[in-house]
Structure formats: C-alpha cells, structure tokens
Amino acid sequence: MLNTEAPSVNHTGLDLYPTTQLVDAFIDDQFNAIRAVSLAAAQIAAAVDAAAPRILAGGRLVYVGAGTSGRLGVLDGVELLPTFSWPNERALSLLAGGKQAMFVAVEGAEDDAAQGAREIQELALTANDVVMLIAASGATPMCLVPCRQRARLVP
C-alpha cells in the first residue's frame, strides 16, 4: 500500500475525534507539508532555474498528473491565463483517465503507463517545453513513464 493511501499512524482514531481535535490535527499536519517543501527547497530552486530559460524561449508548461494532485495541476494551468496572461496553448494538462477524470474518479487510470506515454508523445515535446509530473506518491506509472519517454524524445 502506498503511503498516500495508508491510514495515518499518528491519527488512528481520526474518525472519532471531537471536531476541535479534528481541525487541530488537520492544521498541525499542514506543517508536515511545509517541512517537506522546505527540505526540497534546493531541488525546487534548481527546477525553476532549469525551467525559466525554456519558458522564456517559448516553451510550454505541461502538467501530467493523476487523482487529486493531477486535478490541482489542471486547475493551476487553467489559472495561468487570467492571473498571468499566459497563453492557453502554452499550458497543457494530461490527467490520468482523461478529461472526465476531472469530475469523476477513474480508478486504475494512474497505473496506465502506456496511455501516459502515448499522450505525452502526442504533444510533440520540444527541448523548451517544461513537463511537471504531479504525483503525491512519487510512484504513479502514468507520470513516471512520460518522464522516461521525455528523456528519450528530447536530447
């Protein structure tokens, strides 16, 4: 079982918590997310430094994701136009299970590595495109295979 699907060992009785304790647990757990991002600050900065020249050269932002995290990537891409005047044709999203998965979960779609590879290949990526793989578990085949495909497609 993936750690993103396992019950929390810190909150085994979560469903029995009084409301105040439940809210406090949710708030406290947000600090774990902040710590995780903080620990990855150097890698995030390196990714931004690698992406910036590609974007300035006309590259596209390509979000590839599954489940809730993939849906959040789609939403991020949608907001680029109204927030930053970013052209829609330069903000692409691939969501495991297709467009319908935005509103209805498509179970098992995140494991369809072949579909992910086909969809990323159809985009005809260039060296200036920036592909963001979004997977809470870090092990989603739909996201990992496109990453490997990209490495083969773009020198």
PDB file of C-alpha atoms in Angstrom:
ATOM      1  CA  MET A   1       0.000   0.000   0.000  1.00  0.00           C
ATOM      2  CA  LEU A   2       1.320   3.445  -0.925  1.00  0.00           C
ATOM      3  CA  ASN A   3       1.961   5.866   1.928  1.00  0.00           C
ATOM      4  CA  THR A   4      -0.619   8.222   0.397  1.00  0.00           C
ATOM      5  CA  GLU A   5      -3.289   5.535   0.790  1.00  0.00           C
ATOM      6  CA  ALA A   6      -2.333   4.208   4.224  1.00  0.00           C
ATOM      7  CA  PRO A   7      -4.131   5.344   7.375  1.00  0.00           C
ATOM      8  CA  SER A   8      -2.128   7.774   9.471  1.00  0.00           C
ATOM      9  CA  VAL A   9      -0.288   6.129  12.344  1.00  0.00           C
ATOM     10  CA  ASN A  10      -0.471   9.468  14.157  1.00  0.00           C
ATOM     11  CA  HIS A  11      -4.248   9.664  13.924  1.00  0.00           C
ATOM     12  CA  THR A  12      -5.627   6.130  14.171  1.00  0.00           C
ATOM     13  CA  GLY A  13      -8.868   7.382  15.715  1.00  0.00           C
ATOM     14  CA  LEU A  14      -9.314  10.314  13.364  1.00  0.00           C
ATOM     15  CA  ASP A  15     -12.926   9.432  12.620  1.00  0.00           C
ATOM     16  CA  LEU A  16     -13.706   9.553  16.337  1.00  0.00           C
ATOM     17  CA  TYR A  17     -12.028  12.895  17.126  1.00  0.00           C
ATOM     18  CA  PRO A  18     -14.161  15.694  18.509  1.00  0.00           C
ATOM     19  CA  THR A  19     -14.442  18.486  15.933  1.00  0.00           C
ATOM     20  CA  THR A  20     -11.902  20.777  17.622  1.00  0.00           C
ATOM     21  CA  GLN A  21      -9.306  17.984  17.801  1.00  0.00           C
ATOM     22  CA  LEU A  22     -10.007  17.055  14.172  1.00  0.00           C
ATOM     23  CA  VAL A  23      -9.466  20.630  12.981  1.00  0.00           C
ATOM     24  CA  ASP A  24      -6.297  20.906  15.098  1.00  0.00           C
ATOM     25  CA  ALA A  25      -4.982  17.672  13.553  1.00  0.00           C
ATOM     26  CA  PHE A  26      -5.608  18.980  10.034  1.00  0.00           C
ATOM     27  CA  ILE A  27      -3.831  22.240  10.846  1.00  0.00           C
ATOM     28  CA  ASP A  28      -0.886  20.515  12.510  1.00  0.00           C
ATOM     29  CA  ASP A  29      -0.477  18.173   9.555  1.00  0.00           C
ATOM     30  CA  GLN A  30      -0.101  21.168   7.220  1.00  0.00           C
ATOM     31  CA  PHE A  31       3.177  21.892   8.966  1.00  0.00           C
ATOM     32  CA  ASN A  32       4.395  18.482   7.779  1.00  0.00           C
ATOM     33  CA  ALA A  33       3.750  19.602   4.205  1.00  0.00           C
ATOM     34  CA  ILE A  34       5.615  22.851   4.817  1.00  0.00           C
ATOM     35  CA  ARG A  35       8.578  20.910   6.239  1.00  0.00           C
ATOM     36  CA  ALA A  36       8.618  18.609   3.211  1.00  0.00           C
ATOM     37  CA  VAL A  37       8.650  21.569   0.812  1.00  0.00           C
ATOM     38  CA  SER A  38      11.327  23.275   2.876  1.00  0.00           C
ATOM     39  CA  LEU A  39      13.524  20.173   2.710  1.00  0.00           C
ATOM     40  CA  ALA A  40      13.167  20.195  -1.079  1.00  0.00           C
ATOM     41  CA  ALA A  41      13.936  23.926  -1.478  1.00  0.00           C
ATOM     42  CA  ALA A  42      17.262  23.383  -3.252  1.00  0.00           C
ATOM     43  CA  GLN A  43      15.706  20.957  -5.754  1.00  0.00           C
ATOM     44  CA  ILE A  44      12.767  23.306  -6.342  1.00  0.00           C
ATOM     45  CA  ALA A  45      15.140  26.222  -6.986  1.00  0.00           C
ATOM     46  CA  ALA A  46      17.163  24.078  -9.415  1.00  0.00           C
ATOM     47  CA  ALA A  47      13.975  23.117 -11.267  1.00  0.00           C
ATOM     48  CA  VAL A  48      12.926  26.769 -11.554  1.00  0.00           C
ATOM     49  CA  ASP A  49      16.393  27.741 -12.789  1.00  0.00           C
ATOM     50  CA  ALA A  50      16.244  24.976 -15.418  1.00  0.00           C
ATOM     51  CA  ALA A  51      12.704  25.865 -16.500  1.00  0.00           C
ATOM     52  CA  ALA A  52      12.999  29.653 -16.742  1.00  0.00           C
ATOM     53  CA  PRO A  53      15.165  29.846 -19.887  1.00  0.00           C
ATOM     54  CA  ARG A  54      12.955  27.289 -21.617  1.00  0.00           C
ATOM     55  CA  ILE A  55       9.831  29.253 -20.808  1.00  0.00           C
ATOM     56  CA  LEU A  56      11.458  32.497 -21.971  1.00  0.00           C
ATOM     57  CA  ALA A  57      12.328  30.716 -25.247  1.00  0.00           C
ATOM     58  CA  GLY A  58       8.643  29.961 -25.863  1.00  0.00           C
ATOM     59  CA  GLY A  59       8.314  26.576 -24.185  1.00  0.00           C
ATOM     60  CA  ARG A  60       5.030  25.189 -22.961  1.00  0.00           C
ATOM     61  CA  LEU A  61       4.128  24.179 -19.425  1.00  0.00           C
ATOM     62  CA  VAL A  62       2.849  20.612 -19.437  1.00  0.00           C
ATOM     63  CA  TYR A  63       1.153  19.267 -16.316  1.00  0.00           C
ATOM     64  CA  VAL A  64       0.964  15.458 -16.082  1.00  0.00           C
ATOM     65  CA  GLY A  65      -0.861  14.050 -13.099  1.00  0.00           C
ATOM     66  CA  ALA A  66      -3.336  11.675 -11.555  1.00  0.00           C
ATOM     67  CA  GLY A  67      -6.023  11.876  -8.917  1.00  0.00           C
ATOM     68  CA  THR A  68      -6.429  14.888  -6.692  1.00  0.00           C
ATOM     69  CA  SER A  69      -2.871  16.116  -7.224  1.00  0.00           C
ATOM     70  CA  GLY A  70      -3.332  15.882 -11.004  1.00  0.00           C
ATOM     71  CA  ARG A  71      -6.596  17.797 -10.751  1.00  0.00           C
ATOM     72  CA  LEU A  72      -4.809  20.550  -8.844  1.00  0.00           C
ATOM     73  CA  GLY A  73      -2.274  20.722 -11.675  1.00  0.00           C
ATOM     74  CA  VAL A  74      -5.099  21.171 -14.183  1.00  0.00           C
ATOM     75  CA  LEU A  75      -6.526  23.981 -12.042  1.00  0.00           C
ATOM     76  CA  ASP A  76      -3.117  25.637 -11.818  1.00  0.00           C
ATOM     77  CA  GLY A  77      -2.808  25.562 -15.608  1.00  0.00           C
ATOM     78  CA  VAL A  78      -6.302  26.975 -16.063  1.00  0.00           C
ATOM     79  CA  GLU A  79      -5.483  29.938 -13.822  1.00  0.00           C
ATOM     80  CA  LEU A  80      -2.360  30.938 -15.771  1.00  0.00           C
ATOM     81  CA  LEU A  81      -4.298  32.931 -18.388  1.00  0.00           C
ATOM     82  CA  PRO A  82      -6.419  35.103 -16.077  1.00  0.00           C
ATOM     83  CA  THR A  83      -3.673  35.527 -13.494  1.00  0.00           C
ATOM     84  CA  PHE A  84      -0.565  35.974 -15.651  1.00  0.00           C
ATOM     85  CA  SER A  85      -1.926  36.442 -19.211  1.00  0.00           C
ATOM     86  CA  TRP A  86      -0.237  33.142 -20.053  1.00  0.00           C
ATOM     87  CA  PRO A  87      -1.477  31.806 -23.416  1.00  0.00           C
ATOM     88  CA  ASN A  88      -3.754  28.778 -23.097  1.00  0.00           C
ATOM     89  CA  GLU A  89      -1.915  26.993 -25.914  1.00  0.00           C
ATOM     90  CA  ARG A  90       1.230  27.050 -23.757  1.00  0.00           C
ATOM     91  CA  ALA A  91      -0.450  25.487 -20.709  1.00  0.00           C
ATOM     92  CA  LEU A  92      -1.283  21.840 -21.343  1.00  0.00           C
ATOM     93  CA  SER A  93      -2.594  19.233 -18.934  1.00  0.00           C
ATOM     94  CA  LEU A  94      -2.695  15.459 -19.074  1.00  0.00           C
ATOM     95  CA  LEU A  95      -4.834  13.858 -16.391  1.00  0.00           C
ATOM     96  CA  ALA A  96      -4.869  10.109 -15.842  1.00  0.00           C
ATOM     97  CA  GLY A  97      -8.273   8.908 -17.021  1.00  0.00           C
ATOM     98  CA  GLY A  98      -8.768  11.835 -19.417  1.00  0.00           C
ATOM     99  CA  LYS A  99     -10.918  14.928 -19.104  1.00  0.00           C
ATOM    100  CA  GLN A 100     -13.773  13.035 -17.431  1.00  0.00           C
ATOM    101  CA  ALA A 101     -11.418  12.210 -14.535  1.00  0.00           C
ATOM    102  CA  MET A 102     -11.551  15.871 -13.551  1.00  0.00           C
ATOM    103  CA  PHE A 103     -15.045  15.288 -12.173  1.00  0.00           C
ATOM    104  CA  VAL A 104     -15.347  11.522 -11.690  1.00  0.00           C
ATOM    105  CA  ALA A 105     -12.563   9.297 -10.387  1.00  0.00           C
ATOM    106  CA  VAL A 106     -11.320   6.805 -12.980  1.00  0.00           C
ATOM    107  CA  GLU A 107      -9.912   4.038 -10.824  1.00  0.00           C
ATOM    108  CA  GLY A 108      -6.749   2.410 -12.132  1.00  0.00           C
ATOM    109  CA  ALA A 109      -6.031   5.137 -14.718  1.00  0.00           C
ATOM    110  CA  GLU A 110      -2.974   6.248 -12.769  1.00  0.00           C
ATOM    111  CA  ASP A 111      -1.433   2.830 -13.397  1.00  0.00           C
ATOM    112  CA  ASP A 112      -1.831   3.003 -17.184  1.00  0.00           C
ATOM    113  CA  ALA A 113       1.758   3.797 -18.082  1.00  0.00           C
ATOM    114  CA  ALA A 114       1.216   3.058 -21.773  1.00  0.00           C
ATOM    115  CA  GLN A 115      -1.580   5.615 -22.000  1.00  0.00           C
ATOM    116  CA  GLY A 116       0.596   8.217 -20.318  1.00  0.00           C
ATOM    117  CA  ALA A 117       3.400   7.516 -22.775  1.00  0.00           C
ATOM    118  CA  ARG A 118       1.031   7.809 -25.753  1.00  0.00           C
ATOM    119  CA  GLU A 119      -0.443  11.069 -24.558  1.00  0.00           C
ATOM    120  CA  ILE A 120       2.918  12.693 -23.876  1.00  0.00           C
ATOM    121  CA  GLN A 121       4.217  11.555 -27.273  1.00  0.00           C
ATOM    122  CA  GLU A 122       1.189  13.140 -28.998  1.00  0.00           C
ATOM    123  CA  LEU A 123       2.257  16.527 -27.622  1.00  0.00           C
ATOM    124  CA  ALA A 124       5.437  16.502 -29.746  1.00  0.00           C
ATOM    125  CA  LEU A 125       7.522  17.936 -26.934  1.00  0.00           C
ATOM    126  CA  THR A 126      10.422  20.227 -27.707  1.00  0.00           C
ATOM    127  CA  ALA A 127      13.573  20.967 -25.736  1.00  0.00           C
ATOM    128  CA  ASN A 128      11.926  24.166 -24.467  1.00  0.00           C
ATOM    129  CA  ASP A 129       8.841  22.501 -23.015  1.00  0.00           C
ATOM    130  CA  VAL A 130       8.699  22.098 -19.256  1.00  0.00           C
ATOM    131  CA  VAL A 131       6.949  18.939 -18.063  1.00  0.00           C
ATOM    132  CA  MET A 132       5.728  18.838 -14.472  1.00  0.00           C
ATOM    133  CA  LEU A 133       4.896  15.394 -13.162  1.00  0.00           C
ATOM    134  CA  ILE A 134       2.436  15.608 -10.304  1.00  0.00           C
ATOM    135  CA  ALA A 135       2.007  12.556  -8.095  1.00  0.00           C
ATOM    136  CA  ALA A 136       1.549  12.609  -4.352  1.00  0.00           C
ATOM    137  CA  SER A 137       3.048   9.126  -4.011  1.00  0.00           C
ATOM    138  CA  GLY A 138       6.017   9.774  -6.268  1.00  0.00           C
ATOM    139  CA  ALA A 139       5.401   6.381  -7.856  1.00  0.00           C
ATOM    140  CA  THR A 140       2.480   6.892 -10.260  1.00  0.00           C
ATOM    141  CA  PRO A 141       3.178   4.997 -13.534  1.00  0.00           C
ATOM    142  CA  MET A 142       1.072   7.436 -15.597  1.00  0.00           C
ATOM    143  CA  CYS A 143       3.551  10.148 -14.554  1.00  0.00           C
ATOM    144  CA  LEU A 144       6.807   8.218 -14.399  1.00  0.00           C
ATOM    145  CA  VAL A 145       6.609   6.695 -17.872  1.00  0.00           C
ATOM    146  CA  PRO A 146       6.103  10.059 -19.610  1.00  0.00           C
ATOM    147  CA  CYS A 147       9.190  11.266 -17.751  1.00  0.00           C
ATOM    148  CA  ARG A 148      11.205   8.373 -19.152  1.00  0.00           C
ATOM    149  CA  GLN A 149       9.677   8.909 -22.586  1.00  0.00           C
ATOM    150  CA  ARG A 150      10.626  12.586 -22.493  1.00  0.00           C
ATOM    151  CA  ALA A 151      14.209  11.658 -21.742  1.00  0.00           C
ATOM    152  CA  ARG A 152      14.196   9.596 -24.948  1.00  0.00           C
ATOM    153  CA  LEU A 153      12.332  12.186 -27.021  1.00  0.00           C
ATOM    154  CA  VAL A 154      14.405  15.242 -26.170  1.00  0.00           C
ATOM    155  CA  PRO A 155      18.198  15.015 -26.003  1.00  0.00           C
TER     156      PRO A 155
END
